[in-house]
């Protein structure tokens, strides 16, 4: 299916088949599946919000008309070692800085909310052939104190946490979480509450 | 917009306008909004998963063909007092028992996953003019030990936690969480990490 060049970036991740093998979202999704299959974390990509206008029930239920809605939260969320995790995947093609126009105001509010209520929120930024976990706290700090329209690459490279692509796992962001957030890795599962494997 | 009587229940919550005022989902959504506005919890309904097949870009981006996908998780998730929260809303019209066919196998696996990884998972069941928070642990117990196809109302009424509809809040399920899960209410926000209100 061909798409025009001016495809709105907002929809790009939903139906973009370019560079499918190493697309940021693809390698994050691989990792989510790996973590699920190996009982490491329970993290999913959220469905794209779509407003349904018209449904044809003649042959099953086919949606004939709908529109894309602006998401109020980030793209991925879930649970790792008892902690609430939420993050967004951002591909940055600019080599020198990360434009803050990439992030909507309501997403910034949402990141603040998550942090204030005891969760973990961050961005995964793909830039200059590296992948970085950029903590929500650092993002908020920068936006509050710097009043600039973009984050220089030097800052992302120095305070972001580099993530590695692993052929078996995908983009190993859980490893990044363990380094970026002290103590999260040392989680003692309450064995009394564990539902035995044979019951699953 | 008129819909045929045989509207698939799977799509009912997306476009059902019957009884809109006191529809279970409506009063849960009211509460989610109240908790967000009052900085109590950060919980959202997940978008319905939809697979997009065809988009018309001539006038903006209008989806011309898409289909509903089966959700792999529950309908609502988010964060309350540092805890991962996930739940599903189930309207039960049967007066004597709650059919387990209401819950898909992958949702049961998902509930087990959430519990095992340190999160809170439950159902909100609307039945016989009452609303109940039914803990995921109790659901899994019942399914594992009882090998029955439905949960008798007497069990839901006795081990479920009754939720109240509050005109200002909506269906106050956070109050139910505080009672059902000891210790969650006593959450000490790490004031060092709090992002000041004036920065929001």
mmCIF file of C-alpha atoms in Angstrom:
data_model
loop_
_atom_site.group_PDB
_atom_site.id
_atom_site.type_symbol
_atom_site.label_atom_id
_atom_site.label_comp_id
_atom_site.label_asym_id
_atom_site.label_seq_id
_atom_site.Cartn_x
_atom_site.Cartn_y
_atom_site.Cartn_z
ATOM 1 C CA UNK A 1 0.000 0.000 0.000
ATOM 2 C CA UNK A 2 1.565 3.318 -1.080
ATOM 3 C CA UNK A 3 1.275 6.351 1.133
ATOM 4 C CA UNK A 4 1.875 9.964 0.039
ATOM 5 C CA UNK A 5 5.060 11.615 1.255
ATOM 6 C CA UNK A 6 3.178 14.093 3.363
ATOM 7 C CA UNK A 7 1.763 11.380 5.587
ATOM 8 C CA UNK A 8 1.036 13.036 8.894
ATOM 9 C CA UNK A 9 3.739 11.980 11.359
ATOM 10 C CA UNK A 10 1.011 11.472 13.920
ATOM 11 C CA UNK A 11 -0.183 8.416 11.987
ATOM 12 C CA UNK A 12 3.215 7.320 10.840
ATOM 13 C CA UNK A 13 3.808 4.766 13.527
ATOM 14 C CA UNK A 14 0.484 3.091 12.992
ATOM 15 C CA UNK A 15 0.926 2.139 9.332
ATOM 16 C CA UNK A 16 4.540 2.874 8.375
ATOM 17 C CA UNK A 17 6.155 -0.115 6.750
ATOM 18 C CA UNK A 18 9.442 1.617 5.901
ATOM 19 C CA UNK A 19 12.542 0.127 7.511
ATOM 20 C CA UNK A 20 10.311 -2.309 9.286
ATOM 21 C CA UNK A 21 13.109 -4.464 10.580
ATOM 22 C CA UNK A 22 14.796 -1.858 12.749
ATOM 23 C CA UNK A 23 12.010 0.671 13.237
ATOM 24 C CA UNK A 24 12.138 1.916 16.862
ATOM 25 C CA UNK A 25 8.621 0.779 17.640
ATOM 26 C CA UNK A 26 9.262 -2.653 16.153
ATOM 27 C CA UNK A 27 12.293 -3.339 18.329
ATOM 28 C CA UNK A 28 10.508 -2.037 21.424
ATOM 29 C CA UNK A 29 7.549 -4.315 20.660
ATOM 30 C CA UNK A 30 9.952 -7.249 20.305
ATOM 31 C CA UNK A 31 11.291 -6.524 23.777
ATOM 32 C CA UNK A 32 7.789 -6.209 25.262
ATOM 33 C CA UNK A 33 6.979 -9.640 23.882
ATOM 34 C CA UNK A 34 10.244 -11.091 25.175
ATOM 35 C CA UNK A 35 9.628 -9.692 28.674
ATOM 36 C CA UNK A 36 6.076 -11.085 28.654
ATOM 37 C CA UNK A 37 7.106 -14.530 27.410
ATOM 38 C CA UNK A 38 9.912 -14.708 29.991
ATOM 39 C CA UNK A 39 7.865 -13.389 32.908
ATOM 40 C CA UNK A 40 10.058 -10.324 33.326
ATOM 41 C CA UNK A 41 7.587 -7.473 32.827
ATOM 42 C CA UNK A 42 3.994 -6.910 31.729
ATOM 43 C CA UNK A 43 4.209 -3.959 29.332
ATOM 44 C CA UNK A 44 2.085 -3.329 26.262
ATOM 45 C CA UNK A 45 1.786 -0.732 23.568
ATOM 46 C CA UNK A 46 -1.504 1.098 23.988
ATOM 47 C CA UNK A 47 -3.945 0.915 21.088
ATOM 48 C CA UNK A 48 -4.097 4.060 18.958
ATOM 49 C CA UNK A 49 -7.155 6.021 20.050
ATOM 50 C CA UNK A 50 -9.705 5.996 17.262
ATOM 51 C CA UNK A 51 -13.163 7.530 17.204
ATOM 52 C CA UNK A 52 -15.616 5.246 15.429
ATOM 53 C CA UNK A 53 -18.308 7.002 13.409
ATOM 54 C CA UNK A 54 -19.878 4.305 11.241
ATOM 55 C CA UNK A 55 -19.957 0.511 11.417
ATOM 56 C CA UNK A 56 -21.279 -1.889 8.767
ATOM 57 C CA UNK A 57 -22.777 -4.991 10.383
ATOM 58 C CA UNK A 58 -23.779 -6.740 7.176
ATOM 59 C CA UNK A 59 -20.616 -8.856 7.035
ATOM 60 C CA UNK A 60 -19.395 -9.077 10.589
ATOM 61 C CA UNK A 61 -18.575 -5.630 11.946
ATOM 62 C CA UNK A 62 -16.502 -3.544 9.574
ATOM 63 C CA UNK A 63 -15.719 0.034 10.525
ATOM 64 C CA UNK A 64 -16.529 2.204 7.523
ATOM 65 C CA UNK A 65 -15.660 5.573 8.966
ATOM 66 C CA UNK A 66 -13.472 6.616 11.848
ATOM 67 C CA UNK A 67 -10.861 9.187 12.722
ATOM 68 C CA UNK A 68 -7.599 9.250 14.655
ATOM 69 C CA UNK A 69 -7.759 10.895 18.066
ATOM 70 C CA UNK A 70 -4.935 12.632 19.891
ATOM 71 C CA UNK A 71 -3.623 10.358 22.656
ATOM 72 C CA UNK A 72 -3.610 11.923 26.128
ATOM 73 C CA UNK A 73 -1.031 9.530 27.507
ATOM 74 C CA UNK A 74 2.210 7.945 26.274
ATOM 75 C CA UNK A 75 2.406 4.965 23.927
ATOM 76 C CA UNK A 76 3.478 2.141 26.237
ATOM 77 C CA UNK A 77 2.586 1.297 29.801
ATOM 78 C CA UNK A 78 2.569 -1.575 32.222
ATOM 79 C CA UNK A 79 4.210 -3.112 35.220
ATOM 80 C CA UNK A 80 7.742 -4.143 36.149
ATOM 81 C CA UNK A 81 8.800 -5.334 39.603
ATOM 82 C CA UNK A 82 5.828 -3.732 41.280
ATOM 83 C CA UNK A 83 6.435 -0.360 39.602
ATOM 84 C CA UNK A 84 4.134 1.428 37.174
ATOM 85 C CA UNK A 85 6.008 2.032 33.918
ATOM 86 C CA UNK A 86 5.020 4.386 31.111
ATOM 87 C CA UNK A 87 7.055 5.645 28.159
ATOM 88 C CA UNK A 88 6.947 7.029 24.661
ATOM 89 C CA UNK A 89 9.100 6.113 21.682
ATOM 90 C CA UNK A 90 10.561 9.111 19.842
ATOM 91 C CA UNK A 91 12.544 8.835 16.628
ATOM 92 C CA UNK A 92 14.695 11.939 16.152
ATOM 93 C CA UNK A 93 16.121 12.483 12.690
ATOM 94 C CA UNK A 94 17.727 15.801 13.612
ATOM 95 C CA UNK A 95 21.380 15.106 14.408
ATOM 96 C CA UNK A 96 22.085 18.065 16.665
ATOM 97 C CA UNK A 97 19.038 18.441 18.875
ATOM 98 C CA UNK A 98 15.751 16.899 19.934
ATOM 99 C CA UNK A 99 12.833 19.246 19.195
ATOM 100 C CA UNK A 100 10.456 19.608 22.121
ATOM 101 C CA UNK A 101 7.605 20.101 19.670
ATOM 102 C CA UNK A 102 7.775 16.305 19.482
ATOM 103 C CA UNK A 103 6.067 16.207 22.868
ATOM 104 C CA UNK A 104 2.618 17.622 23.416
ATOM 105 C CA UNK A 105 1.808 19.700 26.508
ATOM 106 C CA UNK A 106 -0.692 17.180 27.813
ATOM 107 C CA UNK A 107 1.980 14.477 27.550
ATOM 108 C CA UNK A 108 4.313 16.600 29.673
ATOM 109 C CA UNK A 109 1.549 17.042 32.276
ATOM 110 C CA UNK A 110 0.957 13.334 32.147
ATOM 111 C CA UNK A 111 4.639 12.577 32.768
ATOM 112 C CA UNK A 112 4.577 14.896 35.819
ATOM 113 C CA UNK A 113 1.456 13.125 37.062
ATOM 114 C CA UNK A 114 3.014 9.674 36.751
ATOM 115 C CA UNK A 115 6.142 10.749 38.627
ATOM 116 C CA UNK A 116 4.141 12.485 41.368
ATOM 117 C CA UNK A 117 1.988 9.410 41.945
ATOM 118 C CA UNK A 118 4.956 7.077 42.330
ATOM 119 C CA UNK A 119 5.394 5.703 38.832
ATOM 120 C CA UNK A 120 8.243 5.652 36.343
ATOM 121 C CA UNK A 121 7.918 7.735 33.156
ATOM 122 C CA UNK A 122 10.525 8.240 30.447
ATOM 123 C CA UNK A 123 11.160 8.631 26.732
ATOM 124 C CA UNK A 124 13.056 6.232 24.535
ATOM 125 C CA UNK A 125 14.824 8.473 22.024
ATOM 126 C CA UNK A 126 16.392 7.132 18.872
ATOM 127 C CA UNK A 127 19.042 9.629 17.727
ATOM 128 C CA UNK A 128 22.358 9.466 15.820
ATOM 129 C CA UNK A 129 22.208 5.688 15.647
ATOM 130 C CA UNK A 130 21.867 5.309 19.400
ATOM 131 C CA UNK A 131 18.925 4.572 21.649
ATOM 132 C CA UNK A 132 18.544 6.495 24.903
ATOM 133 C CA UNK A 133 16.303 6.168 27.935
ATOM 134 C CA UNK A 134 15.675 9.797 28.881
ATOM 135 C CA UNK A 135 14.115 10.066 32.348
ATOM 136 C CA UNK A 136 10.905 12.019 32.766
ATOM 137 C CA UNK A 137 12.451 13.923 35.693
ATOM 138 C CA UNK A 138 15.241 15.160 33.424
ATOM 139 C CA UNK A 139 12.792 16.129 30.714
ATOM 140 C CA UNK A 140 10.673 18.131 33.157
ATOM 141 C CA UNK A 141 13.802 19.756 34.629
ATOM 142 C CA UNK A 142 14.977 20.812 31.202
ATOM 143 C CA UNK A 143 11.625 22.201 30.123
ATOM 144 C CA UNK A 144 11.166 24.076 33.407
ATOM 145 C CA UNK A 145 14.655 25.541 33.702
ATOM 146 C CA UNK A 146 15.973 25.919 30.185
ATOM 147 C CA UNK A 147 13.019 27.458 28.353
ATOM 148 C CA UNK A 148 14.502 26.229 25.081
ATOM 149 C CA UNK A 149 12.727 24.684 22.129
ATOM 150 C CA UNK A 150 14.961 21.670 21.808
ATOM 151 C CA UNK A 151 17.342 19.509 23.827
ATOM 152 C CA UNK A 152 20.909 19.490 22.461
ATOM 153 C CA UNK A 153 22.190 16.060 21.525
ATOM 154 C CA UNK A 154 25.116 16.528 23.905
ATOM 155 C CA UNK A 155 22.684 16.610 26.833
ATOM 156 C CA UNK A 156 20.756 13.570 25.663
ATOM 157 C CA UNK A 157 24.020 11.708 25.135
ATOM 158 C CA UNK A 158 25.374 12.618 28.564
ATOM 159 C CA UNK A 159 22.364 12.253 30.856
ATOM 160 C CA UNK A 160 20.398 9.752 28.808
ATOM 161 C CA UNK A 161 21.007 6.033 29.410
ATOM 162 C CA UNK A 162 22.120 4.131 26.331
ATOM 163 C CA UNK A 163 20.021 1.113 25.441
ATOM 164 C CA UNK A 164 21.280 -1.862 23.488
ATOM 165 C CA UNK A 165 19.568 -3.799 20.772
ATOM 166 C CA UNK A 166 19.861 -7.477 21.525
ATOM 167 C CA UNK A 167 19.029 -9.972 18.810
ATOM 168 C CA UNK A 168 17.178 -12.266 21.207
ATOM 169 C CA UNK A 169 15.371 -9.585 23.171
ATOM 170 C CA UNK A 170 14.887 -6.553 20.956
ATOM 171 C CA UNK A 171 15.651 -3.114 22.423
ATOM 172 C CA UNK A 172 16.514 -4.059 26.010
ATOM 173 C CA UNK A 173 14.904 -1.125 27.811
ATOM 174 C CA UNK A 174 14.382 -3.035 31.066
ATOM 175 C CA UNK A 175 18.156 -3.141 31.432
ATOM 176 C CA UNK A 176 18.091 0.641 31.036
ATOM 177 C CA UNK A 177 15.387 0.973 33.690
ATOM 178 C CA UNK A 178 17.496 -1.062 36.135
ATOM 179 C CA UNK A 179 20.425 1.310 35.675
ATOM 180 C CA UNK A 180 18.428 4.543 35.569
ATOM 181 C CA UNK A 181 16.199 3.810 38.563
ATOM 182 C CA UNK A 182 18.074 2.490 41.595
ATOM 183 C CA UNK A 183 16.351 -0.190 43.586
ATOM 184 C CA UNK A 184 13.751 -1.244 41.049
ATOM 185 C CA UNK A 185 15.731 -4.348 40.108
ATOM 186 C CA UNK A 186 15.862 -5.545 43.727
ATOM 187 C CA UNK A 187 12.238 -6.471 43.991
ATOM 188 C CA UNK A 188 11.249 -9.236 46.340
ATOM 189 C CA UNK A 189 8.171 -10.900 45.008
ATOM 190 C CA UNK A 190 5.856 -11.778 47.863
ATOM 191 C CA UNK A 191 5.971 -15.543 47.438
ATOM 192 C CA UNK A 192 2.841 -15.947 49.551
ATOM 193 C CA UNK A 193 0.892 -14.116 46.876
ATOM 194 C CA UNK A 194 2.421 -15.792 43.889
ATOM 195 C CA UNK A 195 0.040 -17.719 41.695
ATOM 196 C CA UNK A 196 1.787 -21.014 41.060
ATOM 197 C CA UNK A 197 3.074 -21.603 37.552
ATOM 198 C CA UNK A 198 1.100 -24.818 37.238
ATOM 199 C CA UNK A 199 -2.086 -22.856 37.744
ATOM 200 C CA UNK A 200 -1.364 -20.542 34.822
ATOM 201 C CA UNK B 1 -27.795 6.548 15.014
ATOM 202 C CA UNK B 2 -29.862 3.373 15.256
ATOM 203 C CA UNK B 3 -28.122 0.040 15.866
ATOM 204 C CA UNK B 4 -29.629 -3.400 15.291
ATOM 205 C CA UNK B 5 -30.627 -5.409 18.362
ATOM 206 C CA UNK B 6 -28.027 -8.041 17.688
ATOM 207 C CA UNK B 7 -25.164 -5.583 18.158
ATOM 208 C CA UNK B 8 -22.187 -7.638 19.186
ATOM 209 C CA UNK B 9 -21.614 -7.132 22.895
ATOM 210 C CA UNK B 10 -17.918 -6.804 22.193
ATOM 211 C CA UNK B 11 -18.584 -3.457 20.536
ATOM 212 C CA UNK B 12 -21.394 -2.435 22.842
ATOM 213 C CA UNK B 13 -19.327 -0.298 25.143
ATOM 214 C CA UNK B 14 -17.795 1.645 22.300
ATOM 215 C CA UNK B 15 -21.012 2.984 20.739
ATOM 216 C CA UNK B 16 -23.887 2.071 23.066
ATOM 217 C CA UNK B 17 -26.003 5.078 23.913
ATOM 218 C CA UNK B 18 -28.661 3.189 25.882
ATOM 219 C CA UNK B 19 -29.042 4.218 29.507
ATOM 220 C CA UNK B 20 -26.156 6.575 29.044
ATOM 221 C CA UNK B 21 -26.596 8.315 32.329
ATOM 222 C CA UNK B 22 -25.983 5.356 34.617
ATOM 223 C CA UNK B 23 -24.147 2.995 32.267
ATOM 224 C CA UNK B 24 -21.370 1.284 34.263
ATOM 225 C CA UNK B 25 -18.639 2.545 32.001
ATOM 226 C CA UNK B 26 -19.965 6.096 32.142
ATOM 227 C CA UNK B 27 -19.890 6.260 35.931
ATOM 228 C CA UNK B 28 -16.442 4.682 36.038
ATOM 229 C CA UNK B 29 -15.191 7.239 33.503
ATOM 230 C CA UNK B 30 -16.657 10.023 35.663
ATOM 231 C CA UNK B 31 -14.656 8.744 38.615
ATOM 232 C CA UNK B 32 -11.456 8.476 36.554
ATOM 233 C CA UNK B 33 -11.869 12.107 35.576
ATOM 234 C CA UNK B 34 -12.586 13.140 39.170
ATOM 235 C CA UNK B 35 -9.495 11.327 40.448
ATOM 236 C CA UNK B 36 -7.368 12.961 37.730
ATOM 237 C CA UNK B 37 -8.729 16.460 38.331
ATOM 238 C CA UNK B 38 -8.219 16.074 42.106
ATOM 239 C CA UNK B 39 -4.745 14.544 41.887
ATOM 240 C CA UNK B 40 -5.895 11.297 43.506
ATOM 241 C CA UNK B 41 -5.080 8.716 40.829
ATOM 242 C CA UNK B 42 -3.958 8.576 37.204
ATOM 243 C CA UNK B 43 -6.237 5.958 35.634
ATOM 244 C CA UNK B 44 -7.555 5.892 32.082
ATOM 245 C CA UNK B 45 -9.758 3.708 29.968
ATOM 246 C CA UNK B 46 -7.649 2.084 27.269
ATOM 247 C CA UNK B 47 -8.594 2.834 23.675
ATOM 248 C CA UNK B 48 -10.452 0.024 21.898
ATOM 249 C CA UNK B 49 -7.916 -1.851 19.771
ATOM 250 C CA UNK B 50 -8.702 -1.278 16.122
ATOM 251 C CA UNK B 51 -6.844 -2.552 13.078
ATOM 252 C CA UNK B 52 -6.694 0.122 10.379
ATOM 253 C CA UNK B 53 -6.886 -1.155 6.801
ATOM 254 C CA UNK B 54 -7.550 1.903 4.642
ATOM 255 C CA UNK B 55 -7.101 5.639 5.185
ATOM 256 C CA UNK B 56 -8.322 8.450 2.940
ATOM 257 C CA UNK B 57 -5.925 11.390 3.062
ATOM 258 C CA UNK B 58 -7.811 13.640 0.647
ATOM 259 C CA UNK B 59 -9.608 15.523 3.428
ATOM 260 C CA UNK B 60 -7.405 15.175 6.457
ATOM 261 C CA UNK B 61 -7.041 11.541 7.445
ATOM 262 C CA UNK B 62 -10.313 9.658 7.494
ATOM 263 C CA UNK B 63 -10.232 5.938 8.209
ATOM 264 C CA UNK B 64 -12.350 4.227 5.537
ATOM 265 C CA UNK B 65 -11.930 0.651 6.618
ATOM 266 C CA UNK B 66 -10.932 -0.905 9.891
ATOM 267 C CA UNK B 67 -11.926 -3.754 12.169
ATOM 268 C CA UNK B 68 -12.254 -4.289 15.905
ATOM 269 C CA UNK B 69 -9.512 -6.368 17.498
ATOM 270 C CA UNK B 70 -9.802 -8.537 20.613
ATOM 271 C CA UNK B 71 -8.160 -6.752 23.541
ATOM 272 C CA UNK B 72 -5.447 -8.757 25.317
ATOM 273 C CA UNK B 73 -5.651 -6.759 28.504
ATOM 274 C CA UNK B 74 -8.407 -5.257 30.661
ATOM 275 C CA UNK B 75 -10.230 -2.017 29.897
ATOM 276 C CA UNK B 76 -8.758 0.379 32.463
ATOM 277 C CA UNK B 77 -5.284 0.808 33.840
ATOM 278 C CA UNK B 78 -3.097 3.316 35.594
ATOM 279 C CA UNK B 79 -1.488 4.312 38.835
ATOM 280 C CA UNK B 80 -2.698 4.961 42.381
ATOM 281 C CA UNK B 81 -0.421 5.613 45.356
ATOM 282 C CA UNK B 82 2.548 3.996 43.658
ATOM 283 C CA UNK B 83 0.591 0.856 42.745
ATOM 284 C CA UNK B 84 -0.181 -0.430 39.270
ATOM 285 C CA UNK B 85 -3.958 -0.707 38.879
ATOM 286 C CA UNK B 86 -5.851 -2.595 36.165
ATOM 287 C CA UNK B 87 -9.498 -3.577 35.996
ATOM 288 C CA UNK B 88 -12.383 -4.476 33.746
ATOM 289 C CA UNK B 89 -15.996 -3.326 33.948
ATOM 290 C CA UNK B 90 -18.536 -6.141 33.698
ATOM 291 C CA UNK B 91 -22.269 -5.571 33.534
ATOM 292 C CA UNK B 92 -24.116 -8.719 34.620
ATOM 293 C CA UNK B 93 -27.799 -8.886 33.758
ATOM 294 C CA UNK B 94 -28.209 -12.399 35.141
ATOM 295 C CA UNK B 95 -29.616 -12.084 38.664
ATOM 296 C CA UNK B 96 -28.382 -15.347 40.114
ATOM 297 C CA UNK B 97 -24.859 -15.820 38.818
ATOM 298 C CA UNK B 98 -21.996 -14.198 36.932
ATOM 299 C CA UNK B 99 -21.093 -16.218 33.825
ATOM 300 C CA UNK B 100 -17.346 -16.800 33.497
ATOM 301 C CA UNK B 101 -17.734 -16.761 29.719
ATOM 302 C CA UNK B 102 -17.725 -12.984 30.269
ATOM 303 C CA UNK B 103 -13.978 -13.232 30.789
ATOM 304 C CA UNK B 104 -11.639 -14.469 28.090
ATOM 305 C CA UNK B 105 -8.811 -16.878 28.909
ATOM 306 C CA UNK B 106 -6.137 -14.395 27.932
ATOM 307 C CA UNK B 107 -7.693 -11.868 30.324
ATOM 308 C CA UNK B 108 -7.462 -14.414 33.139
ATOM 309 C CA UNK B 109 -3.781 -15.022 32.296
ATOM 310 C CA UNK B 110 -3.290 -11.288 32.240
ATOM 311 C CA UNK B 111 -4.847 -10.887 35.696
ATOM 312 C CA UNK B 112 -2.492 -13.569 37.044
ATOM 313 C CA UNK B 113 0.437 -11.779 35.440
ATOM 314 C CA UNK B 114 -0.472 -8.445 36.998
ATOM 315 C CA UNK B 115 -0.815 -9.964 40.458
ATOM 316 C CA UNK B 116 2.445 -11.912 40.147
ATOM 317 C CA UNK B 117 4.367 -8.813 39.136
ATOM 318 C CA UNK B 118 3.152 -6.755 42.073
ATOM 319 C CA UNK B 119 0.143 -4.951 40.642
ATOM 320 C CA UNK B 120 -3.529 -4.767 41.584
ATOM 321 C CA UNK B 121 -6.082 -6.372 39.238
ATOM 322 C CA UNK B 122 -9.827 -6.698 39.771
ATOM 323 C CA UNK B 123 -13.238 -6.628 38.136
ATOM 324 C CA UNK B 124 -15.953 -4.088 38.760
ATOM 325 C CA UNK B 125 -19.170 -6.089 38.489
ATOM 326 C CA UNK B 126 -22.548 -4.455 38.176
ATOM 327 C CA UNK B 127 -25.191 -6.939 39.344
ATOM 328 C CA UNK B 128 -28.609 -6.760 40.996
ATOM 329 C CA UNK B 129 -28.410 -2.999 41.301
ATOM 330 C CA UNK B 130 -25.138 -3.100 43.184
ATOM 331 C CA UNK B 131 -21.560 -2.482 42.148
ATOM 332 C CA UNK B 132 -18.821 -4.780 43.410
ATOM 333 C CA UNK B 133 -15.050 -4.713 43.327
ATOM 334 C CA UNK B 134 -14.159 -8.384 42.871
ATOM 335 C CA UNK B 135 -10.469 -8.993 43.527
ATOM 336 C CA UNK B 136 -8.406 -10.767 40.876
ATOM 337 C CA UNK B 137 -7.060 -13.160 43.543
ATOM 338 C CA UNK B 138 -10.596 -14.255 44.359
ATOM 339 C CA UNK B 139 -11.452 -14.684 40.703
ATOM 340 C CA UNK B 140 -8.386 -16.850 40.076
ATOM 341 C CA UNK B 141 -9.106 -18.858 43.245
ATOM 342 C CA UNK B 142 -12.649 -19.527 42.137
ATOM 343 C CA UNK B 143 -11.701 -20.523 38.607
ATOM 344 C CA UNK B 144 -8.890 -22.788 39.845
ATOM 345 C CA UNK B 145 -10.769 -24.497 42.658
ATOM 346 C CA UNK B 146 -14.417 -24.486 41.693
ATOM 347 C CA UNK B 147 -14.309 -25.592 38.049
ATOM 348 C CA UNK B 148 -17.733 -24.020 37.573
ATOM 349 C CA UNK B 149 -18.996 -21.991 34.673
ATOM 350 C CA UNK B 150 -20.345 -19.115 36.712
ATOM 351 C CA UNK B 151 -19.921 -17.424 40.082
ATOM 352 C CA UNK B 152 -23.082 -17.467 42.210
ATOM 353 C CA UNK B 153 -24.356 -14.044 43.195
ATOM 354 C CA UNK B 154 -24.125 -15.028 46.858
ATOM 355 C CA UNK B 155 -20.342 -15.332 46.513
ATOM 356 C CA UNK B 156 -19.972 -12.034 44.690
ATOM 357 C CA UNK B 157 -22.162 -10.360 47.300
ATOM 358 C CA UNK B 158 -20.197 -11.807 50.206
ATOM 359 C CA UNK B 159 -16.565 -11.550 49.089
ATOM 360 C CA UNK B 160 -16.949 -8.651 46.674
ATOM 361 C CA UNK B 161 -16.539 -5.109 48.013
ATOM 362 C CA UNK B 162 -19.563 -2.896 47.460
ATOM 363 C CA UNK B 163 -18.852 0.357 45.634
ATOM 364 C CA UNK B 164 -20.958 3.475 45.964
ATOM 365 C CA UNK B 165 -22.060 5.854 43.292
ATOM 366 C CA UNK B 166 -21.345 9.389 44.456
ATOM 367 C CA UNK B 167 -22.903 12.274 42.586
ATOM 368 C CA UNK B 168 -19.723 14.348 42.744
ATOM 369 C CA UNK B 169 -17.282 11.558 42.011
ATOM 370 C CA UNK B 170 -19.021 8.890 39.961
ATOM 371 C CA UNK B 171 -18.502 5.244 40.943
ATOM 372 C CA UNK B 172 -16.011 5.638 43.805
ATOM 373 C CA UNK B 173 -13.831 2.597 43.119
ATOM 374 C CA UNK B 174 -10.735 4.097 44.773
ATOM 375 C CA UNK B 175 -12.602 3.887 48.071
ATOM 376 C CA UNK B 176 -13.172 0.205 47.292
ATOM 377 C CA UNK B 177 -9.460 -0.301 46.533
ATOM 378 C CA UNK B 178 -8.544 1.254 49.909
ATOM 379 C CA UNK B 179 -10.770 -1.248 51.718
ATOM 380 C CA UNK B 180 -9.943 -4.292 49.598
ATOM 381 C CA UNK B 181 -6.170 -3.815 49.577
ATOM 382 C CA UNK B 182 -4.688 -3.037 52.987
ATOM 383 C CA UNK B 183 -1.874 -0.543 53.067
ATOM 384 C CA UNK B 184 -2.368 1.018 49.645
ATOM 385 C CA UNK B 185 -4.064 4.084 51.146
ATOM 386 C CA UNK B 186 -1.097 4.784 53.453
ATOM 387 C CA UNK B 187 1.270 5.892 50.765
ATOM 388 C CA UNK B 188 3.913 8.406 51.644
ATOM 389 C CA UNK B 189 4.736 10.455 48.620
ATOM 390 C CA UNK B 190 8.461 11.107 48.487
ATOM 391 C CA UNK B 191 8.284 14.868 48.830
ATOM 392 C CA UNK B 192 11.834 15.229 47.544
ATOM 393 C CA UNK B 193 10.678 13.890 44.183
ATOM 394 C CA UNK B 194 7.470 15.838 43.971
ATOM 395 C CA UNK B 195 7.188 18.181 41.042
ATOM 396 C CA UNK B 196 5.861 21.400 42.530
ATOM 397 C CA UNK B 197 2.333 22.379 41.656
ATOM 398 C CA UNK B 198 3.449 25.746 40.328
ATOM 399 C CA UNK B 199 5.586 23.959 37.768
ATOM 400 C CA UNK B 200 2.629 22.032 36.383
#
